[in-house]
Coordinates of C-alpha atoms and ligand atoms in Angstrom, one line a residue:
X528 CA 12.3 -12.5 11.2
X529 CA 9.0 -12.6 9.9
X530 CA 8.3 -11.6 6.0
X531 CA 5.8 -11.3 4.5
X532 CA 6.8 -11.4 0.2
X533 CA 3.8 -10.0 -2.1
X534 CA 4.2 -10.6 -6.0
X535 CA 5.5 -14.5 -6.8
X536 CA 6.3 -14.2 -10.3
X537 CA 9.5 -14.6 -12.1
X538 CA 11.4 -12.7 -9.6
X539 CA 9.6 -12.6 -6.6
X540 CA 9.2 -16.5 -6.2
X541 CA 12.9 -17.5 -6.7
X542 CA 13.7 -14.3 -4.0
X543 CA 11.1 -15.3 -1.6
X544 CA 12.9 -18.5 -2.1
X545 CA 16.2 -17.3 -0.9
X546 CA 15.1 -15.6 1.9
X547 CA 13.4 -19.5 3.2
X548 CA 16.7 -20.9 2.3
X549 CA 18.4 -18.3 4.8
X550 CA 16.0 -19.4 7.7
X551 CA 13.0 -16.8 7.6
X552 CA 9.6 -17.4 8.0
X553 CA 8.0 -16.3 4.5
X554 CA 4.1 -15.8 4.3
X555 CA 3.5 -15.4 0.5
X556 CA 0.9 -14.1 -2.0
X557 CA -0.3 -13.7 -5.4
X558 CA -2.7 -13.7 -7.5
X559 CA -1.6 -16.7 -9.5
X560 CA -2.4 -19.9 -7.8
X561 CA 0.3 -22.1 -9.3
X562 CA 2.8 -19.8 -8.3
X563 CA 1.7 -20.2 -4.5
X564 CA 2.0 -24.4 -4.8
X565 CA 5.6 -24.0 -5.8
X566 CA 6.1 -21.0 -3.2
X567 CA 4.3 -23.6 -0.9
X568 CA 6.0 -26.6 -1.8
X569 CA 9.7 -25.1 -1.0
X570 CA 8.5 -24.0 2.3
X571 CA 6.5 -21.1 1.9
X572 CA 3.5 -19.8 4.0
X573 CA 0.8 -19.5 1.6
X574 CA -1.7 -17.1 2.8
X575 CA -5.0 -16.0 0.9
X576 CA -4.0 -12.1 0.8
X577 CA -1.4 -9.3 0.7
X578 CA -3.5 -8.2 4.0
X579 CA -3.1 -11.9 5.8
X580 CA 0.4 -12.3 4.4
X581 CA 1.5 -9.0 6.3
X582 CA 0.0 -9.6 9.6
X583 CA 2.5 -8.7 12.0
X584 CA 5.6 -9.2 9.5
X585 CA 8.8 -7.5 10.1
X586 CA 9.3 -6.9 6.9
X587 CA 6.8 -6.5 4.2
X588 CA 8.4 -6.9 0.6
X589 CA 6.8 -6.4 -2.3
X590 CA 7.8 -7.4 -6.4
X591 CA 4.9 -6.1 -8.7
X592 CA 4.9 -5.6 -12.2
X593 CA 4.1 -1.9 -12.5
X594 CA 3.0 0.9 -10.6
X595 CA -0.7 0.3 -10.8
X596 CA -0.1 -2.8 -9.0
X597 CA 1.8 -1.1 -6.3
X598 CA -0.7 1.9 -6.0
X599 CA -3.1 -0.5 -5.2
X600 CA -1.2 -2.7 -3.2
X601 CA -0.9 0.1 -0.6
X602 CA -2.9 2.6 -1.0
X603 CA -6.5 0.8 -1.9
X604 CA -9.4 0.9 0.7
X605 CA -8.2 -2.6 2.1
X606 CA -4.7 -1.8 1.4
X607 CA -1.4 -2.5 3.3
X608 CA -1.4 1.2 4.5
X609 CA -5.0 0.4 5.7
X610 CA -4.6 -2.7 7.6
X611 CA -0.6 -3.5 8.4
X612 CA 1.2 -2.7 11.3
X613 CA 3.2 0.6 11.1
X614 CA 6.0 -1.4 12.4
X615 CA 6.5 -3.3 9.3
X616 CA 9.2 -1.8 7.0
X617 CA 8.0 -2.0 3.6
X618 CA 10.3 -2.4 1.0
X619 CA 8.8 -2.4 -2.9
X620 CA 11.2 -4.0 -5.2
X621 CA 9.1 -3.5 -8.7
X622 CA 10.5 -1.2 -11.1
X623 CA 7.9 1.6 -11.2
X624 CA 8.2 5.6 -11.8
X625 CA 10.2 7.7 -9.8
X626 CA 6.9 10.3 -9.4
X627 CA 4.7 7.3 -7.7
X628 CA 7.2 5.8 -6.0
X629 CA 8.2 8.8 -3.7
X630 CA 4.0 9.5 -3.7
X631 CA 3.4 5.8 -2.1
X632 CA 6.4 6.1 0.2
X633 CA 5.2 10.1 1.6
X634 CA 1.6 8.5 2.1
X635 CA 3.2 5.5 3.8
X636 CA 5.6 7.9 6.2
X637 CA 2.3 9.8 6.8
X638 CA 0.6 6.9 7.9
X639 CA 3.4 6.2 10.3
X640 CA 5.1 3.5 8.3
X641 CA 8.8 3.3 7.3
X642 CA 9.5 2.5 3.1
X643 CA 12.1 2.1 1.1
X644 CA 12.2 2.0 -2.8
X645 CA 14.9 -1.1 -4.0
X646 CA 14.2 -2.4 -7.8
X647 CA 16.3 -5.0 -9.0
X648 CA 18.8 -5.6 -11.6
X649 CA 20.5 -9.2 -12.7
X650 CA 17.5 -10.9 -14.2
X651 CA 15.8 -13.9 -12.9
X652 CA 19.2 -15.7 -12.9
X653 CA 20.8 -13.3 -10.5
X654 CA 17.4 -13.8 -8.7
X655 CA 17.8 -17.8 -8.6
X656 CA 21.8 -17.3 -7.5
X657 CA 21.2 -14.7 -4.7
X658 CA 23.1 -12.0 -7.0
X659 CA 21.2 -9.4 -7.9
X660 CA 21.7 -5.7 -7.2
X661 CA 19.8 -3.4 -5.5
X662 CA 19.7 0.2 -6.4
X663 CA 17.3 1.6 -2.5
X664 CA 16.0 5.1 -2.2
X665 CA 15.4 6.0 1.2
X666 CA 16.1 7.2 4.7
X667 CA 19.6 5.4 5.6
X668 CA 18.3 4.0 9.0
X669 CA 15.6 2.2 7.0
X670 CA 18.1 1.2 4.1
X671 CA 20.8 -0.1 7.4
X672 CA 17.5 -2.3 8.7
X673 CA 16.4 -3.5 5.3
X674 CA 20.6 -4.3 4.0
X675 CA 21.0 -7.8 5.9
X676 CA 17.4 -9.0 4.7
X677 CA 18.4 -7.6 0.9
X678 CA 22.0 -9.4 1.4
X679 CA 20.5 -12.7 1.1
X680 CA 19.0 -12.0 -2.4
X681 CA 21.5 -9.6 -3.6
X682 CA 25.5 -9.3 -3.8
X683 CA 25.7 -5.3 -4.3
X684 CA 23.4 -3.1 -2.1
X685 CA 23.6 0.7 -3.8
X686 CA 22.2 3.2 -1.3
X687 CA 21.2 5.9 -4.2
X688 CA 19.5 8.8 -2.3
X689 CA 16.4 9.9 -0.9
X690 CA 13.0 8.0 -2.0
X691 CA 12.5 7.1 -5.4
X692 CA 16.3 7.8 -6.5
X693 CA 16.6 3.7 -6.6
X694 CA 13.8 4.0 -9.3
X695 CA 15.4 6.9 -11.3
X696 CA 18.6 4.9 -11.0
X697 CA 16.6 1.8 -12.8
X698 CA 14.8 3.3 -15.2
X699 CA 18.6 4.3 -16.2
X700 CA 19.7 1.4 -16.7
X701 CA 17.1 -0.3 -18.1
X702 CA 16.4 2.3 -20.5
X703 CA 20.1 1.7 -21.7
X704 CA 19.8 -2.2 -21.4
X705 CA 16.9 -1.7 -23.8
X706 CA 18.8 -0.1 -26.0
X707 CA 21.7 -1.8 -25.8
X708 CA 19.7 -5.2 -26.3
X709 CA 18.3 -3.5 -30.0
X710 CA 22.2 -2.9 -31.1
X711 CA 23.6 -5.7 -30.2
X712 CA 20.7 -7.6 -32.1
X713 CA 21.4 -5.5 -35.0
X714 CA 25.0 -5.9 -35.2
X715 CA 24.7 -9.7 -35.1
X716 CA 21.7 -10.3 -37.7
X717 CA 24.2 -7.9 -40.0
X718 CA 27.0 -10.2 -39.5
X719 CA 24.9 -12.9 -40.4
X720 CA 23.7 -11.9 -42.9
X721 CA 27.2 -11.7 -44.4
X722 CA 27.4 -15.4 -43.3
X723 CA 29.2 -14.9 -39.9
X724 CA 28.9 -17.6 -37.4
X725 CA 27.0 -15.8 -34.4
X726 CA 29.1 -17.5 -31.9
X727 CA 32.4 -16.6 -33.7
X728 CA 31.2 -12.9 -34.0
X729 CA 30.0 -12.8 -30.8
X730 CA 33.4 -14.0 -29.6
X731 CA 35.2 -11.3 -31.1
X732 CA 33.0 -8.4 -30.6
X733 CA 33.3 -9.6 -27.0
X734 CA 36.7 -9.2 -27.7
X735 CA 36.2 -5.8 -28.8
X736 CA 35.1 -2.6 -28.5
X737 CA 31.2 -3.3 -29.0
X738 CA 31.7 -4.8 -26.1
X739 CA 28.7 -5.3 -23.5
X740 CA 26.6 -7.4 -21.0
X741 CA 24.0 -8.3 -23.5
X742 CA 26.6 -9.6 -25.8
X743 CA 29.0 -11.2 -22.9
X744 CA 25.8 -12.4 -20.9
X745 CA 22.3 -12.7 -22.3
X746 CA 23.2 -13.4 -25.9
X747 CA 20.1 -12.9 -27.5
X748 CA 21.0 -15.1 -31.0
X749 CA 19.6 -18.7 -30.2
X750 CA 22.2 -21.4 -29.9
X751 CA 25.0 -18.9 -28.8
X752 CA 24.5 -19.4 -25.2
X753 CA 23.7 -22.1 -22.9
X754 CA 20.8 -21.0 -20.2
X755 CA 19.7 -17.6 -22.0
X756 CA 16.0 -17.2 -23.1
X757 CA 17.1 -16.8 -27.0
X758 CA 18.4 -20.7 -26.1
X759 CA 15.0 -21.9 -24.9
X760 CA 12.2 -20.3 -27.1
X761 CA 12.5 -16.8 -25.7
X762 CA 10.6 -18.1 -22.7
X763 CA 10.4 -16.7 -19.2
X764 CA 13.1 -14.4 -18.1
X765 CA 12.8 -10.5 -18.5
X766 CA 9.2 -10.0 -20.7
X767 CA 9.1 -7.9 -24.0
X768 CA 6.3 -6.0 -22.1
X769 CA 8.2 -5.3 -19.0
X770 CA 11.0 -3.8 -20.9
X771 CA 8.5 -1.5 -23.0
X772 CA 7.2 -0.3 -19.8
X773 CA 10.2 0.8 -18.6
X774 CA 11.1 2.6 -21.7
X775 CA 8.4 4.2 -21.1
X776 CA 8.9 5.1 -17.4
X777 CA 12.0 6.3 -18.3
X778 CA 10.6 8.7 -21.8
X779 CA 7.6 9.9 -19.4
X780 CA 10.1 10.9 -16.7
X781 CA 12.4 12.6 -19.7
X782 CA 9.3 14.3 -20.5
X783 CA 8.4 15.6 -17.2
X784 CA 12.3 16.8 -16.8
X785 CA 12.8 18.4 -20.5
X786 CA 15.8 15.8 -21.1
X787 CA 16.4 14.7 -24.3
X788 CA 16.5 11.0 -25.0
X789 CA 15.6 10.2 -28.4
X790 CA 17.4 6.8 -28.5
X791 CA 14.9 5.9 -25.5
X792 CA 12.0 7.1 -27.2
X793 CA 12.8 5.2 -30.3
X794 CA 13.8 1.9 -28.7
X795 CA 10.3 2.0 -26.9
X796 CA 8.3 2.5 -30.2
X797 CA 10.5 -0.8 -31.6
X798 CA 9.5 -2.7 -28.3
X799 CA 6.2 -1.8 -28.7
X800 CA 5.8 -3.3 -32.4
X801 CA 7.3 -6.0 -31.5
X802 CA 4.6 -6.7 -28.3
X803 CA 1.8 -5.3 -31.1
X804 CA 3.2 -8.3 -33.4
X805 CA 2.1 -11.0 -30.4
X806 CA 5.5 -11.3 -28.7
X807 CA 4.5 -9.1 -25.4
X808 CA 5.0 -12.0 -23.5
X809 CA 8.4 -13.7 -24.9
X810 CA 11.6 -12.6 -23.6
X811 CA 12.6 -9.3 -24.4
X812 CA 16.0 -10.3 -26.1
X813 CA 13.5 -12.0 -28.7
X814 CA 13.6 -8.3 -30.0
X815 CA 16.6 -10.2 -32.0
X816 CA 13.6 -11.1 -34.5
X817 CA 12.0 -7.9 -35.4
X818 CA 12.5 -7.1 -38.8
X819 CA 11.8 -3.3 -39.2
X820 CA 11.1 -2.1 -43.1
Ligands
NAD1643 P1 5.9 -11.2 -13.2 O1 4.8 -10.7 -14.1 O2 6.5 -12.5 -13.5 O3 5.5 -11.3 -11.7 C1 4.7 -10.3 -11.0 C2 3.7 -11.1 -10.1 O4 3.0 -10.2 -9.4 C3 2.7 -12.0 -10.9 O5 2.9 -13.3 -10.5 C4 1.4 -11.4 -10.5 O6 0.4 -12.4 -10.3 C5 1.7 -10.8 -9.1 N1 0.8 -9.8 -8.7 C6 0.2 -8.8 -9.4 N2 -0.6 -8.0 -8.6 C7 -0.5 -8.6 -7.3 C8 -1.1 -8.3 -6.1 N3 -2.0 -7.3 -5.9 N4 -0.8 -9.1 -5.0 C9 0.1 -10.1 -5.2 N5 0.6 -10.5 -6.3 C10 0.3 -9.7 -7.4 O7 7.1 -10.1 -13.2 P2 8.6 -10.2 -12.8 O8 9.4 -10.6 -14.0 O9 8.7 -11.0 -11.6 O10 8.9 -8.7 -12.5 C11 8.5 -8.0 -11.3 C12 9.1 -6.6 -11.3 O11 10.5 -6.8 -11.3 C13 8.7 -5.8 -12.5 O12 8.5 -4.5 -12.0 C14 9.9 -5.9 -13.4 O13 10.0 -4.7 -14.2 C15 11.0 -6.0 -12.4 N6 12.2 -6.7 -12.9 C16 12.1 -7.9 -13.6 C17 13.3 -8.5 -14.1 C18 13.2 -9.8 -14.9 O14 14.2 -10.3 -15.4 N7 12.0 -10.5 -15.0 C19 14.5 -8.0 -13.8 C20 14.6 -6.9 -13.0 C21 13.4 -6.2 -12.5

């Protein structure tokens, strides 16, 4: 099968990977030329273009950071709706609104093509291990022809409804991720501050009631953890600006629905001092550091 994988970055390049590893033919782009030499040297196609790369592909996947990037992935004057084959299924894994999501995919049916809405969750390890899940919104047939290509980068395929119900079902769960990440940050600078040993806290309250995946998996206290960001500088993994944009996918679309989520809303104005204090592009468990008067 031929794919072609748009968007390199964090998690598009180690699930363009996978996809290689499981005997595809990947043609690649982005806009980031060093990501395309390490695409390239694990046996990637590089191409020049999101237009080259999707030349006759099967499949045409792409992992953008928001839903700018996907508008104009597809819709632009040059693009993929413009100049792919309506035979490619196009599957969008980037985590963008609900709204522009299920917009893209009606223009993309109109134009004859077949898409599918399937963020991610598991980070950029579950990325690396093949593990992540994917929450699709879509048209079951096109889910059922997507699932085996999504089974070699993921371990639990959620089919959540009709387009752009993966999104809503992301911007869920990121929005209490986000939220969760701020409490359990807050529980363990209190303990320390009473001279607890983070690891020995952390150990209990795993233990305990407080309880959760950022405490049990993504410890953000440095030194807790082996292989977590808070461990190596806050570097890489899931960015402080990513996360504040899908607080505020998920307080827009809480907006446009009259629901209440005040914790949202306040965990995106934290997220967003914390990126206006320089930190946009760490980690976003180095939210651990914000000191709030
Ligand atoms: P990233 O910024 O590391 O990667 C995005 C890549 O897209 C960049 O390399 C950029 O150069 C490229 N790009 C932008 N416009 C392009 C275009 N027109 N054509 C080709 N490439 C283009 O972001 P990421 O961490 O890989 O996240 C991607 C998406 O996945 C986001 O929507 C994010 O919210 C979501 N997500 C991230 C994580 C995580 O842990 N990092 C986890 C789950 C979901």
């Amino acid at each position: 099968m031929k794919v072609a994988f748009l968007g390199l970055g964090n998690m598009g390049l180690p699930m363009a990977l996978n996809l290689i590893q499981a005997g595809h033919q990947v043609h690649g782009f982005d806009l980031v030329q060093s990501q395309l030499d390490v695409f390239k040297a694990a046996g990637g196609i590089s191409v020049g273009s999101a237009s080259e790369a999707a030349i006759d592909a099967d499949v045409i996947i792409s992992m953008l950071p928001a839903s700018r990037h996907v508008e104009a992935l597809y819709l632009g004057d040059s693009g993929i709706l413009a100049t792919a084959n309506p035979k490619s299924l196009l599957v969008d894994c980037s985590t963008i609104s609900p709204k522009v999501s299920q917009a893209v995919a009606a223009t993309a049916k109109a134009k004859g093509f077949a898409m599918i809405d399937a963020p991610v969750s598991g980070g950029t390890a579950g990325a690396q291990a093949g593990t992540l899940t994917f929450m699709v919104g879509g048209d079951s047939v096109d889910v059922d022809q997507a699932r085996p290509l999504l089974e070699k980068m993921g371990k639990n395929i959620f089919h959540a409804g009709p387009s752009g119900s993966g999104q809503t079902v992301k911007v869920c769960n990121n929005m209490l991720l986000g939220i969760q990440m701020l409490g359990t940050s807050e529980a363990l600078r209190l303990g320390m501050a009473n001279g607890m040993d983070p690891k020995v806290l952390s150990d209990m309250m795993s233990k305990s009631s407080g309880r959760n995946w950022v405490l049990e998996l993504y410890n953000p206290c440095p030194g807790v953890m082996e292989n977590v960001p808070s461990t190596k500088g806050y570097v890489s993994g899931f960015g402080v600006d990513l996360m504040l944009k899908d607080l505020s996918l998920a307080t827009e679309n809480a907006g446009d629905l009259d629901a209440s989520v005040p914790l949202g809303e306040l965990s995106r104005k934290l997220y967003e001092a914390h990126s206006k204090a320089g930190n946009g592009s760490l980690d976003f468990s180095s939210v651990f550091n914000l000191k709030v008067d």
